Coordinates of C-alpha atoms in Angstrom, one line a residue:
M1 CA 9.2 26.1 0.0
W2 CA 5.7 26.9 1.1
L3 CA 4.5 26.9 -2.4
K4 CA 5.9 23.4 -2.9
F5 CA 4.2 22.2 0.3
L6 CA 0.9 23.8 -0.9
T7 CA 1.2 22.1 -4.2
I8 CA 1.8 18.7 -2.6
F9 CA -1.2 19.2 -0.2
L10 CA -3.5 20.2 -3.1
N11 CA -2.4 17.1 -5.0
I12 CA -3.1 14.9 -2.0
L13 CA -6.5 16.6 -1.5
D14 CA -7.3 16.1 -5.1
I15 CA -7.1 12.3 -4.6
V16 CA -8.5 12.0 -1.0
L17 CA -11.7 13.9 -1.5
P18 CA -12.9 12.1 -4.7
L19 CA -11.9 8.8 -3.1
L20 CA -14.0 9.5 0.0
I21 CA -16.9 10.4 -2.1
S22 CA -16.4 7.3 -4.2
V23 CA -16.4 5.1 -1.0
A24 CA -19.6 6.7 0.1
F25 CA -21.4 6.0 -3.1
F26 CA -19.7 2.6 -3.4
T27 CA -21.7 1.5 -0.3
L28 CA -24.9 2.8 -1.9
T29 CA -24.2 1.0 -5.1
E30 CA -23.5 -2.2 -3.3
R31 CA -26.8 -2.1 -1.4
K32 CA -28.7 -1.2 -4.6
V33 CA -27.1 -4.0 -6.7
M34 CA -27.5 -6.6 -4.0
A35 CA -31.1 -5.6 -3.5
G36 CA -31.7 -6.1 -7.2
I37 CA -30.0 -9.5 -7.3
Q38 CA -32.0 -10.6 -4.2
R39 CA -35.3 -9.2 -5.5
R40 CA -35.9 -6.7 -2.7
R41 CA -35.9 -2.9 -2.2
G42 CA -32.6 -1.2 -1.4
P43 CA -32.2 2.3 0.1
N44 CA -35.0 4.4 -1.4
V45 CA -36.2 6.8 1.3
I46 CA -33.5 9.4 2.0
G47 CA -33.2 11.6 -1.0
Y48 CA -34.2 10.9 -4.6
L49 CA -33.9 7.1 -5.1
G50 CA -32.0 6.9 -1.8
L51 CA -29.0 8.9 -3.1
L52 CA -28.5 10.7 0.2
Q53 CA -28.3 7.5 2.2
P54 CA -24.5 7.5 2.4
L55 CA -24.6 11.0 3.9
A56 CA -27.2 9.9 6.5
D57 CA -25.1 6.9 7.4
G58 CA -22.0 9.0 7.8
L59 CA -23.8 11.5 10.0
K60 CA -25.2 8.7 12.1
L61 CA -21.7 7.3 12.8
F62 CA -20.3 10.8 13.4
V63 CA -22.8 11.7 16.1
K64 CA -22.8 8.4 17.9
E65 CA -21.0 8.0 21.2
T66 CA -17.6 6.4 21.0
V67 CA -17.6 3.5 23.5
L68 CA -14.2 2.5 24.9
P69 CA -14.0 -1.0 26.5
T70 CA -13.0 -0.9 30.1
N71 CA -10.1 -3.4 29.8
A72 CA -8.9 -2.2 26.4
N73 CA -5.5 -0.7 25.7
I74 CA -7.0 2.7 24.8
V75 CA -4.0 4.2 22.9
L76 CA -3.6 1.2 20.6
F77 CA -7.4 0.8 20.4
L78 CA -7.6 4.3 18.9
I79 CA -4.5 4.0 16.7
A80 CA -5.7 0.8 14.9
P81 CA -8.6 2.3 12.8
L82 CA -6.5 5.4 12.1
S83 CA -3.6 3.4 10.7
T84 CA -6.0 1.2 8.6
F85 CA -7.6 4.3 7.1
I86 CA -4.4 6.2 6.4
L87 CA -2.7 3.2 4.8
S88 CA -5.7 2.7 2.5
L89 CA -5.2 6.4 1.3
I90 CA -1.5 6.5 0.9
S91 CA -1.5 3.4 -1.4
W92 CA -3.1 5.7 -4.0
A93 CA 0.0 7.8 -4.3
V94 CA 1.6 5.7 -7.0
I95 CA -1.5 4.8 -9.1
P96 CA -1.6 6.9 -12.3
F97 CA -5.0 8.1 -13.5
S98 CA -3.6 9.3 -16.8
Y99 CA -0.2 10.1 -18.2
G100 CA 1.6 12.4 -15.7
S101 CA -1.5 12.5 -13.4
V102 CA 0.0 10.8 -10.4
V103 CA 1.1 12.1 -7.0
A104 CA 4.4 10.1 -7.1
D105 CA 5.8 8.0 -9.9
P106 CA 8.7 6.0 -8.4
N107 CA 10.6 3.4 -10.3
L108 CA 9.6 0.9 -7.6
G109 CA 5.9 1.7 -7.7
V110 CA 4.8 -2.0 -7.6
L111 CA 7.0 -2.6 -4.6
Y112 CA 5.7 0.5 -2.8
F113 CA 2.1 -0.7 -3.3
L114 CA 2.8 -4.2 -2.0
G115 CA 4.6 -2.8 1.0
V116 CA 1.8 -0.4 2.0
S117 CA -0.9 -3.1 1.4
S118 CA 1.0 -5.6 3.6
L119 CA 1.2 -3.0 6.4
G120 CA -2.6 -3.1 6.6
V121 CA -2.5 -6.3 8.6
Y122 CA -1.0 -4.5 11.6
G123 CA -4.1 -2.3 12.0
V124 CA -6.3 -5.4 12.1
L125 CA -3.9 -7.2 14.6
I126 CA -3.7 -4.2 16.8
A127 CA -7.4 -3.7 16.8
G128 CA -8.0 -7.4 17.8
W129 CA -5.4 -7.5 20.5
S130 CA -6.1 -4.0 22.1
S131 CA -9.8 -4.8 22.4
N132 CA -9.1 -7.4 25.0
S133 CA -11.9 -9.6 23.5
K134 CA -11.6 -13.2 22.5
Y135 CA -13.8 -12.7 19.5
A136 CA -11.9 -9.7 18.2
F137 CA -8.6 -11.4 18.8
L138 CA -9.7 -14.6 16.9
G139 CA -10.9 -12.4 14.0
A140 CA -7.5 -10.6 14.0
L141 CA -5.6 -13.8 13.9
R142 CA -7.7 -15.1 11.0
S143 CA -7.2 -11.9 9.1
A144 CA -3.5 -11.9 9.6
A145 CA -3.1 -15.5 8.4
Q146 CA -5.4 -14.9 5.4
M147 CA -3.7 -11.7 4.2
V148 CA -0.2 -13.2 4.5
S149 CA -1.3 -16.3 2.7
Y150 CA -2.7 -14.6 -0.4
E151 CA -0.2 -11.7 -0.5
I152 CA 2.5 -14.2 -1.6
S153 CA 0.5 -15.4 -4.6
M154 CA -0.5 -11.8 -5.5
G155 CA 3.2 -10.7 -5.2
I156 CA 4.3 -13.5 -7.5
G157 CA 1.6 -12.5 -10.0
L158 CA 2.8 -8.9 -10.0
I159 CA 6.4 -10.0 -10.4
N160 CA 5.2 -11.9 -13.5
V161 CA 3.8 -8.7 -14.9
C162 CA 7.0 -6.8 -14.1
V163 CA 9.2 -9.5 -15.7
C164 CA 7.1 -9.3 -18.9
V165 CA 7.2 -5.5 -19.0
G166 CA 10.8 -5.1 -17.7
S167 CA 9.9 -2.4 -15.1
L168 CA 8.3 -1.9 -11.7
N169 CA 7.1 1.6 -12.6
L170 CA 3.3 1.6 -12.9
T171 CA 3.2 4.2 -15.7
E172 CA 5.7 2.1 -17.8
I173 CA 3.5 -1.0 -17.2
I174 CA 0.6 0.9 -18.7
L175 CA 2.5 2.2 -21.6
A176 CA 3.9 -1.3 -22.4
Q177 CA 0.3 -2.3 -23.0
L178 CA -0.3 0.0 -26.0
D179 CA -0.4 -2.9 -28.4
I180 CA -2.0 -5.6 -26.2
W181 CA -3.3 -5.7 -22.7
L182 CA -1.6 -8.1 -20.4
I183 CA -5.0 -9.8 -19.6
F184 CA -4.7 -11.8 -22.8
P185 CA -1.2 -13.4 -22.5
L186 CA -1.5 -13.5 -18.6
L187 CA -5.1 -14.5 -18.2
P188 CA -4.6 -17.2 -15.5
V189 CA -2.3 -14.8 -13.5
A190 CA -5.0 -12.0 -13.7
I191 CA -7.7 -14.4 -12.5
M192 CA -5.5 -15.5 -9.5
F193 CA -4.6 -11.9 -8.8
F194 CA -8.2 -10.7 -8.6
I195 CA -9.2 -13.7 -6.4
G196 CA -6.2 -12.7 -4.2
C197 CA -7.6 -9.1 -4.1
L198 CA -10.9 -10.6 -2.7
A199 CA -9.0 -12.4 0.1
E200 CA -6.6 -9.4 0.8
T201 CA -9.6 -7.1 1.3
N202 CA -11.5 -9.6 3.4
R203 CA -14.4 -9.7 1.0
H204 CA -16.9 -12.4 0.2
P205 CA -16.4 -15.4 -0.2
F206 CA -13.2 -14.9 1.9
D207 CA -14.7 -12.7 4.6
L208 CA -13.7 -15.2 7.4
P209 CA -12.3 -12.5 9.7
E210 CA -15.8 -10.9 9.8
A211 CA -17.8 -14.1 10.0
E212 CA -20.9 -12.9 11.9
A213 CA -22.2 -16.3 12.8
E214 CA -18.8 -17.3 14.4
L215 CA -17.0 -14.2 15.6
V216 CA -19.8 -11.6 16.0
S217 CA -18.3 -9.2 13.4
G218 CA -14.6 -10.2 14.0
Y219 CA -11.8 -7.9 14.9
N220 CA -13.9 -4.7 14.9
V221 CA -16.6 -6.0 17.2
E222 CA -15.7 -3.6 20.0
Y223 CA -15.7 -0.5 17.8
S224 CA -18.5 2.0 17.4
A225 CA -19.1 5.4 15.9
M226 CA -16.0 6.8 14.1
G227 CA -13.7 3.9 15.0
F228 CA -16.0 1.6 13.1
A229 CA -16.4 4.1 10.3
L230 CA -12.7 4.4 9.8
F231 CA -12.4 0.6 9.4
F232 CA -15.3 0.7 7.1
L233 CA -13.8 3.5 4.9
G234 CA -10.4 1.8 4.9
E235 CA -11.9 -1.5 3.7
Y236 CA -13.8 0.0 0.8
A237 CA -10.9 2.3 -0.1
N238 CA -8.7 -0.8 -0.3
M239 CA -11.2 -2.4 -2.7
I240 CA -11.1 0.6 -5.0
A241 CA -7.3 0.6 -4.8
M242 CA -7.1 -3.1 -5.7
S243 CA -9.5 -2.5 -8.6
G244 CA -7.2 0.3 -9.8
L245 CA -4.1 -1.9 -9.5
T246 CA -5.8 -4.7 -11.4
S247 CA -6.8 -2.2 -14.2
V248 CA -3.2 -0.9 -14.3
C249 CA -1.4 -4.2 -14.4
F250 CA -3.8 -6.2 -16.7
F251 CA -6.2 -3.9 -18.5
G252 CA -4.0 -1.0 -19.7
G253 CA -4.9 1.5 -17.0
W254 CA -6.1 4.7 -18.8
L255 CA -5.6 3.2 -22.3
S256 CA -8.8 2.9 -24.2
P257 CA -9.8 -0.4 -25.8
L258 CA -9.1 -0.7 -29.6
G259 CA -7.8 2.8 -29.7
I260 CA -11.2 4.3 -29.1
G261 CA -10.4 7.9 -27.9
F262 CA -13.6 9.8 -27.6
L263 CA -13.4 9.8 -23.8
P264 CA -10.6 11.3 -21.6
D265 CA -8.0 8.9 -20.2
G266 CA -9.2 9.4 -16.6
I267 CA -12.7 8.4 -17.6
W268 CA -11.5 5.1 -19.2
F269 CA -9.6 4.4 -16.0
S270 CA -12.6 5.1 -13.8
L271 CA -14.9 2.9 -16.0
K272 CA -12.5 0.0 -15.6
I273 CA -12.4 0.5 -11.8
C274 CA -16.2 0.6 -11.8
V275 CA -16.4 -2.8 -13.6
F276 CA -14.3 -4.4 -10.9
I277 CA -16.3 -2.8 -8.2
I278 CA -19.5 -4.2 -9.6
L279 CA -17.7 -7.6 -9.8
F280 CA -16.8 -7.3 -6.1
I281 CA -20.5 -6.7 -5.3
V282 CA -21.9 -9.4 -7.5
I283 CA -19.5 -12.0 -6.1
R284 CA -20.7 -11.0 -2.6
A285 CA -24.3 -11.5 -3.6
I286 CA -24.1 -14.9 -5.4
L287 CA -21.3 -16.9 -3.7
P288 CA -21.4 -18.7 -0.3
R289 CA -18.6 -18.2 2.2
Y290 CA -15.6 -20.6 2.3
R291 CA -14.7 -22.6 5.4
Y292 CA -11.5 -21.5 7.0
D293 CA -9.7 -24.7 6.1
Q294 CA -10.8 -24.4 2.5
L295 CA -9.6 -20.8 2.4
M296 CA -6.1 -21.8 3.6
K297 CA -5.9 -24.9 1.4
L298 CA -6.8 -22.8 -1.7
G299 CA -4.1 -20.2 -0.9
W300 CA -1.2 -22.5 0.0
K301 CA -1.9 -25.7 -2.0
C302 CA -3.5 -24.3 -5.2
F303 CA -2.6 -20.7 -5.8
L304 CA 1.0 -20.7 -4.6
P305 CA 2.2 -23.7 -6.7
L306 CA 0.2 -22.4 -9.7
A307 CA 1.6 -18.9 -9.4
L308 CA 5.2 -20.2 -9.2
S309 CA 4.6 -22.5 -12.2
L310 CA 3.2 -19.6 -14.3
F311 CA 6.1 -17.4 -13.2
F312 CA 8.7 -19.9 -14.3
L313 CA 6.9 -20.5 -17.5
S314 CA 6.9 -16.8 -18.3
V315 CA 10.6 -16.4 -17.4
G316 CA 11.4 -19.5 -19.5
L317 CA 9.6 -18.1 -22.6
I318 CA 11.3 -14.7 -22.2
V319 CA 14.8 -16.1 -21.6
G320 CA 14.7 -19.1 -23.9
F321 CA 12.8 -17.7 -26.9
D322 CA 13.3 -14.0 -26.4
W323 CA 9.5 -13.6 -26.4
F324 CA 7.9 -10.6 -24.6
P325 CA 4.1 -10.4 -24.4
C326 CA 4.2 -6.6 -24.8

Protein backbone atom coordinates (compact mmCIF):
# COMPACT_ATOMS: atom_id res chain seq x y z
CA MET A 1 0.00 0.00 0.00
CA TRP A 2 2.82 2.41 0.89
CA LEU A 3 4.46 1.67 -2.45
CA LYS A 4 1.22 2.56 -4.23
CA PHE A 5 0.93 5.86 -2.34
CA LEU A 6 4.58 6.64 -3.11
CA THR A 7 4.03 5.97 -6.80
CA ILE A 8 0.98 8.25 -6.89
CA PHE A 9 2.89 10.97 -5.01
CA LEU A 10 5.81 10.78 -7.44
CA ASN A 11 3.43 10.95 -10.41
CA ILE A 12 1.81 14.07 -8.96
CA LEU A 13 5.21 15.60 -8.22
CA ASP A 14 6.28 14.83 -11.76
CA ILE A 15 3.51 17.14 -13.02
CA VAL A 16 3.48 19.83 -10.30
CA LEU A 17 7.19 20.71 -10.32
CA PRO A 18 7.52 21.19 -14.12
CA LEU A 19 4.22 23.10 -14.09
CA LEU A 20 5.45 25.55 -11.43
CA ILE A 21 8.71 26.04 -13.33
CA SER A 22 6.71 26.61 -16.52
CA VAL A 23 4.53 29.20 -14.78
CA ALA A 24 7.62 31.03 -13.53
CA PHE A 25 9.17 31.30 -16.97
CA PHE A 26 5.77 31.97 -18.57
CA THR A 27 5.77 35.28 -16.69
CA LEU A 28 9.27 36.05 -17.99
CA THR A 29 8.27 35.16 -21.55
CA GLU A 30 5.20 37.37 -21.29
CA ARG A 31 7.23 40.37 -20.15
CA LYS A 32 9.89 39.79 -22.83
CA VAL A 33 7.40 39.35 -25.70
CA MET A 34 5.30 42.33 -24.64
CA ALA A 35 8.43 44.44 -24.30
CA GLY A 36 9.43 43.52 -27.86
CA ILE A 37 5.97 44.32 -29.23
CA GLN A 38 5.90 47.67 -27.40
CA ARG A 39 9.52 48.50 -28.40
CA ARG A 40 10.95 48.72 -24.91
CA ARG A 41 13.31 46.74 -22.70
CA GLY A 42 11.97 43.86 -20.66
CA PRO A 43 13.64 42.23 -17.63
CA ASN A 44 17.39 42.22 -18.40
CA VAL A 45 19.23 42.84 -15.13
CA ILE A 46 18.88 39.80 -12.85
CA GLY A 47 20.80 36.92 -14.43
CA TYR A 48 21.83 36.48 -18.04
CA LEU A 49 19.26 38.32 -20.20
CA GLY A 50 17.01 38.52 -17.11
CA LEU A 51 16.51 34.73 -16.87
CA LEU A 52 16.58 34.82 -13.05
CA GLN A 53 13.86 37.47 -12.80
CA PRO A 54 11.08 34.92 -11.96
CA LEU A 55 13.17 33.60 -9.05
CA ALA A 56 13.68 37.14 -7.76
CA ASP A 57 9.95 37.88 -8.05
CA GLY A 58 9.09 34.68 -6.18
CA LEU A 59 11.60 35.44 -3.42
CA LYS A 60 10.22 38.96 -3.07
CA LEU A 61 6.64 37.70 -2.64
CA PHE A 62 7.79 34.96 -0.24
CA VAL A 63 9.59 37.30 2.18
CA LYS A 64 6.98 40.10 2.12
CA GLU A 65 4.69 40.54 5.10
CA THR A 66 1.21 39.05 4.75
CA VAL A 67 -1.28 41.81 5.52
CA LEU A 68 -4.66 40.65 6.83
CA PRO A 69 -7.46 43.25 6.63
CA THR A 70 -8.99 44.10 9.99
CA ASN A 71 -12.61 43.45 9.02
CA ALA A 72 -11.96 40.46 6.78
CA ASN A 73 -13.14 36.93 7.45
CA ILE A 74 -9.63 35.58 8.07
CA VAL A 75 -10.35 31.87 7.55
CA LEU A 76 -12.07 32.33 4.21
CA PHE A 77 -9.57 35.03 3.26
CA LEU A 78 -6.75 32.50 3.57
CA ILE A 79 -8.66 29.59 2.02
CA ALA A 80 -9.54 31.45 -1.22
CA PRO A 81 -6.04 31.64 -2.80
CA LEU A 82 -5.25 28.09 -1.69
CA SER A 83 -8.39 26.72 -3.36
CA THR A 84 -7.67 28.61 -6.59
CA PHE A 85 -4.11 27.31 -6.70
CA ILE A 86 -5.01 23.70 -5.86
CA LEU A 87 -7.83 23.58 -8.43
CA SER A 88 -5.47 24.86 -11.12
CA LEU A 89 -3.13 21.93 -10.37
CA ILE A 90 -5.62 19.06 -10.11
CA SER A 91 -7.10 19.86 -13.51
CA TRP A 92 -3.86 18.50 -15.00
CA ALA A 93 -4.62 15.00 -13.67
CA VAL A 94 -6.51 13.97 -16.83
CA ILE A 95 -4.42 15.69 -19.51
CA PRO A 96 -2.25 13.11 -21.34
CA PHE A 97 1.26 14.20 -22.35
CA SER A 98 1.81 11.08 -24.47
CA TYR A 99 0.21 7.67 -24.79
CA GLY A 100 -0.06 6.26 -21.25
CA SER A 101 1.67 9.29 -19.69
CA VAL A 102 -1.21 10.63 -17.59
CA VAL A 103 -1.98 10.60 -13.85
CA ALA A 104 -5.58 9.40 -14.35
CA ASP A 105 -7.34 8.44 -17.56
CA PRO A 106 -11.06 8.26 -16.73
CA ASN A 107 -13.73 7.71 -19.35
CA LEU A 108 -15.28 11.05 -18.32
CA GLY A 109 -12.07 13.10 -18.58
CA VAL A 110 -13.75 16.01 -20.37
CA LEU A 111 -16.48 16.17 -17.71
CA TYR A 112 -13.85 16.08 -14.95
CA PHE A 113 -11.93 18.98 -16.50
CA LEU A 114 -15.07 21.07 -16.94
CA GLY A 115 -16.13 20.35 -13.35
CA VAL A 116 -12.77 21.35 -11.88
CA SER A 117 -12.49 24.51 -13.99
CA SER A 118 -16.02 25.58 -13.00
CA LEU A 119 -15.10 25.26 -9.31
CA GLY A 120 -12.46 27.96 -9.78
CA VAL A 121 -15.13 30.65 -9.56
CA TYR A 122 -15.66 29.83 -5.88
CA GLY A 123 -12.12 30.86 -4.96
CA VAL A 124 -12.66 34.22 -6.66
CA LEU A 125 -16.07 34.76 -5.01
CA ILE A 126 -14.76 33.80 -1.57
CA ALA A 127 -11.80 36.15 -1.99
CA GLY A 128 -14.02 39.08 -2.96
CA TRP A 129 -16.57 38.50 -0.21
CA SER A 130 -14.15 37.70 2.64
CA SER A 131 -12.03 40.80 1.95
CA ASN A 132 -14.91 43.05 3.10
CA SER A 133 -13.98 45.56 0.38
CA LYS A 134 -16.41 46.93 -2.17
CA TYR A 135 -13.80 46.91 -4.95
CA ALA A 136 -12.86 43.28 -4.29
CA PHE A 137 -16.54 42.29 -4.08
CA LEU A 138 -17.41 44.01 -7.37
CA GLY A 139 -14.46 42.30 -9.05
CA ALA A 140 -15.60 38.92 -7.71
CA LEU A 141 -19.15 39.44 -9.00
CA ARG A 142 -17.85 40.41 -12.41
CA SER A 143 -15.61 37.36 -12.53
CA ALA A 144 -18.42 34.98 -11.52
CA ALA A 145 -20.79 36.32 -14.18
CA GLN A 146 -18.07 36.24 -16.83
CA MET A 147 -16.89 32.71 -16.08
CA VAL A 148 -20.40 31.28 -15.98
CA SER A 149 -21.32 33.02 -19.24
CA TYR A 150 -18.43 31.63 -21.25
CA GLU A 151 -18.32 28.20 -19.60
CA ILE A 152 -21.62 27.35 -21.31
CA SER A 153 -20.27 28.04 -24.81
CA MET A 154 -17.02 26.22 -24.00
CA GLY A 155 -18.94 23.21 -22.69
CA ILE A 156 -21.08 23.04 -25.83
CA GLY A 157 -17.92 23.21 -27.94
CA LEU A 158 -16.40 20.30 -26.03
CA ILE A 159 -19.65 18.32 -26.37
CA ASN A 160 -19.33 18.91 -30.11
CA VAL A 161 -15.87 17.34 -30.02
CA CYS A 162 -17.08 14.41 -27.93
CA VAL A 163 -20.01 13.75 -30.29
CA CYS A 164 -17.69 13.70 -33.30
CA VAL A 165 -15.24 11.35 -31.58
CA GLY A 166 -17.80 9.26 -29.69
CA SER A 167 -15.98 9.41 -26.35
CA LEU A 168 -15.32 11.72 -23.37
CA ASN A 169 -11.90 10.17 -22.76
CA LEU A 170 -9.10 12.63 -23.64
CA THR A 171 -6.72 9.89 -24.80
CA GLU A 172 -9.34 8.52 -27.18
CA ILE A 173 -10.03 12.04 -28.45
CA ILE A 174 -6.36 12.35 -29.39
CA LEU A 175 -6.17 8.90 -31.00
CA ALA A 176 -9.27 9.69 -33.06
CA GLN A 177 -7.28 12.50 -34.73
CA LEU A 178 -4.64 10.22 -36.29
CA ASP A 179 -5.98 10.92 -39.80
CA ILE A 180 -7.14 14.53 -39.42
CA TRP A 181 -7.00 17.05 -36.57
CA LEU A 182 -10.39 18.34 -35.46
CA ILE A 183 -9.29 21.94 -36.04
CA PHE A 184 -10.07 21.43 -39.76
CA PRO A 185 -13.70 20.19 -39.64
CA LEU A 186 -14.47 22.15 -36.44
CA LEU A 187 -12.61 25.42 -37.08
CA PRO A 188 -15.42 27.77 -35.88
CA VAL A 189 -15.85 25.67 -32.72
CA ALA A 190 -12.10 25.81 -32.04
CA ILE A 191 -12.00 29.60 -32.45
CA MET A 192 -14.94 30.07 -30.07
CA PHE A 193 -13.41 27.65 -27.60
CA PHE A 194 -10.11 29.54 -27.49
CA ILE A 195 -11.88 32.88 -27.06
CA GLY A 196 -13.83 31.24 -24.23
CA CYS A 197 -10.49 30.20 -22.70
CA LEU A 198 -9.45 33.86 -22.68
CA ALA A 199 -12.62 34.82 -20.83
CA GLU A 200 -12.46 31.81 -18.49
CA THR A 201 -8.93 32.72 -17.36
CA ASN A 202 -9.75 36.45 -17.05
CA ARG A 203 -7.20 37.36 -19.69
CA HIS A 204 -7.06 40.32 -22.02
CA PRO A 205 -9.25 41.51 -23.70
CA PHE A 206 -11.69 40.00 -21.16
CA ASP A 207 -9.83 40.92 -17.95
CA LEU A 208 -12.77 42.92 -16.59
CA PRO A 209 -12.54 41.43 -13.06
CA GLU A 210 -9.05 42.94 -12.77
CA ALA A 211 -9.73 46.27 -14.46
CA GLU A 212 -7.17 48.48 -12.72
CA ALA A 213 -8.77 51.77 -13.73
CA GLU A 214 -12.17 50.80 -12.28
CA LEU A 215 -11.64 48.23 -9.51
CA VAL A 216 -8.04 48.77 -8.32
CA SER A 217 -6.96 45.21 -9.32
CA GLY A 218 -10.34 43.60 -8.63
CA TYR A 219 -11.00 40.64 -6.34
CA ASN A 220 -7.37 40.29 -5.17
CA VAL A 221 -6.85 43.93 -4.21
CA GLU A 222 -6.54 43.14 -0.48
CA TYR A 223 -4.00 40.33 -0.98
CA SER A 224 -0.26 40.63 -0.62
CA ALA A 225 2.79 38.36 -0.37
CA MET A 226 1.99 34.65 -0.80
CA GLY A 227 -1.78 35.16 -1.01
CA PHE A 228 -1.34 37.26 -4.14
CA ALA A 229 1.34 34.84 -5.39
CA LEU A 230 -1.06 31.87 -5.16
CA PHE A 231 -3.72 33.72 -7.17
CA PHE A 232 -1.01 34.66 -9.67
CA LEU A 233 0.26 31.07 -9.96
CA GLY A 234 -3.29 29.71 -10.26
CA GLU A 235 -4.17 32.11 -13.08
CA TYR A 236 -1.09 31.26 -15.14
CA ALA A 237 -1.41 27.51 -14.44
CA ASN A 238 -5.02 27.73 -15.70
CA MET A 239 -3.81 29.38 -18.91
CA ILE A 240 -1.34 26.55 -19.52
CA ALA A 241 -4.06 23.98 -18.73
CA MET A 242 -6.49 25.60 -21.17
CA SER A 243 -3.75 25.64 -23.81
CA GLY A 244 -3.20 21.94 -23.16
CA LEU A 245 -6.92 21.16 -23.46
CA THR A 246 -7.16 23.12 -26.72
CA SER A 247 -4.20 21.14 -28.07
CA VAL A 248 -5.79 17.85 -27.02
CA CYS A 249 -9.26 18.55 -28.42
CA PHE A 250 -8.41 20.30 -31.69
CA PHE A 251 -4.72 19.83 -32.54
CA GLY A 252 -4.11 16.15 -31.90
CA GLY A 253 -2.41 16.42 -28.52
CA TRP A 254 0.94 14.64 -28.75
CA LEU A 255 0.42 13.63 -32.41
CA SER A 256 2.99 15.12 -34.76
CA PRO A 257 1.85 17.05 -37.85
CA LEU A 258 1.96 15.12 -41.16
CA GLY A 259 3.38 12.09 -39.40
CA ILE A 260 6.71 13.81 -38.66
CA GLY A 261 8.17 11.68 -35.88
CA PHE A 262 11.71 12.94 -35.26
CA LEU A 263 10.68 14.44 -31.88
CA PRO A 264 9.22 12.61 -28.84
CA ASP A 265 5.47 12.82 -28.30
CA GLY A 266 5.81 14.95 -25.18
CA ILE A 267 7.89 17.53 -27.06
CA TRP A 268 5.22 17.92 -29.75
CA PHE A 269 2.59 18.42 -27.08
CA SER A 270 4.75 21.00 -25.29
CA LEU A 271 5.39 22.89 -28.52
CA LYS A 272 1.66 23.14 -29.22
CA ILE A 273 1.08 24.48 -25.70
CA CYS A 274 3.85 27.06 -26.25
CA VAL A 275 2.12 28.28 -29.42
CA PHE A 276 -1.09 28.99 -27.49
CA ILE A 277 0.85 30.62 -24.66
CA ILE A 278 2.47 33.01 -27.14
CA LEU A 279 -1.01 33.68 -28.55
CA PHE A 280 -2.25 34.56 -25.04
CA ILE A 281 0.62 37.05 -24.70
CA VAL A 282 0.27 38.62 -28.14
CA ILE A 283 -3.48 39.12 -27.67
CA ARG A 284 -2.80 40.91 -24.39
CA ALA A 285 -0.30 43.20 -26.08
CA ILE A 286 -2.30 44.22 -29.15
CA LEU A 287 -6.01 44.27 -28.22
CA PRO A 288 -7.94 46.84 -26.16
CA ARG A 289 -10.13 45.78 -23.25
CA TYR A 290 -13.85 45.16 -23.81
CA ARG A 291 -16.50 47.06 -21.92
CA TYR A 292 -18.48 44.87 -19.54
CA ASP A 293 -21.72 45.14 -21.50
CA GLN A 294 -19.84 44.16 -24.69
CA LEU A 295 -18.36 41.17 -22.88
CA MET A 296 -21.74 39.85 -21.74
CA LYS A 297 -23.39 40.57 -25.09
CA LEU A 298 -20.69 38.61 -26.90
CA GLY A 299 -21.09 35.64 -24.58
CA TRP A 300 -24.89 35.38 -24.47
CA LYS A 301 -26.06 36.86 -27.79
CA CYS A 302 -23.27 35.72 -30.12
CA PHE A 303 -21.33 32.74 -28.80
CA LEU A 304 -24.17 30.80 -27.18
CA PRO A 305 -26.53 30.77 -30.24
CA LEU A 306 -23.61 30.10 -32.58
CA ALA A 307 -22.29 27.23 -30.41
CA LEU A 308 -25.75 25.63 -30.27
CA SER A 309 -26.20 26.02 -34.03
CA LEU A 310 -22.85 24.38 -34.77
CA PHE A 311 -23.64 21.58 -32.32
CA PHE A 312 -26.99 20.81 -34.00
CA LEU A 313 -25.28 20.97 -37.40
CA SER A 314 -22.66 18.42 -36.33
CA VAL A 315 -25.27 16.10 -34.83
CA GLY A 316 -27.40 16.43 -37.95
CA LEU A 317 -24.51 15.50 -40.23
CA ILE A 318 -23.54 12.55 -38.05
CA VAL A 319 -27.06 11.16 -37.63
CA GLY A 320 -28.47 12.03 -41.04
CA PHE A 321 -25.49 11.18 -43.27
CA ASP A 322 -23.49 8.89 -40.99
CA TRP A 323 -20.54 11.26 -41.41
CA PHE A 324 -17.83 11.42 -38.76
CA PRO A 325 -15.02 13.99 -39.05
CA CYS A 326 -12.52 11.52 -37.64
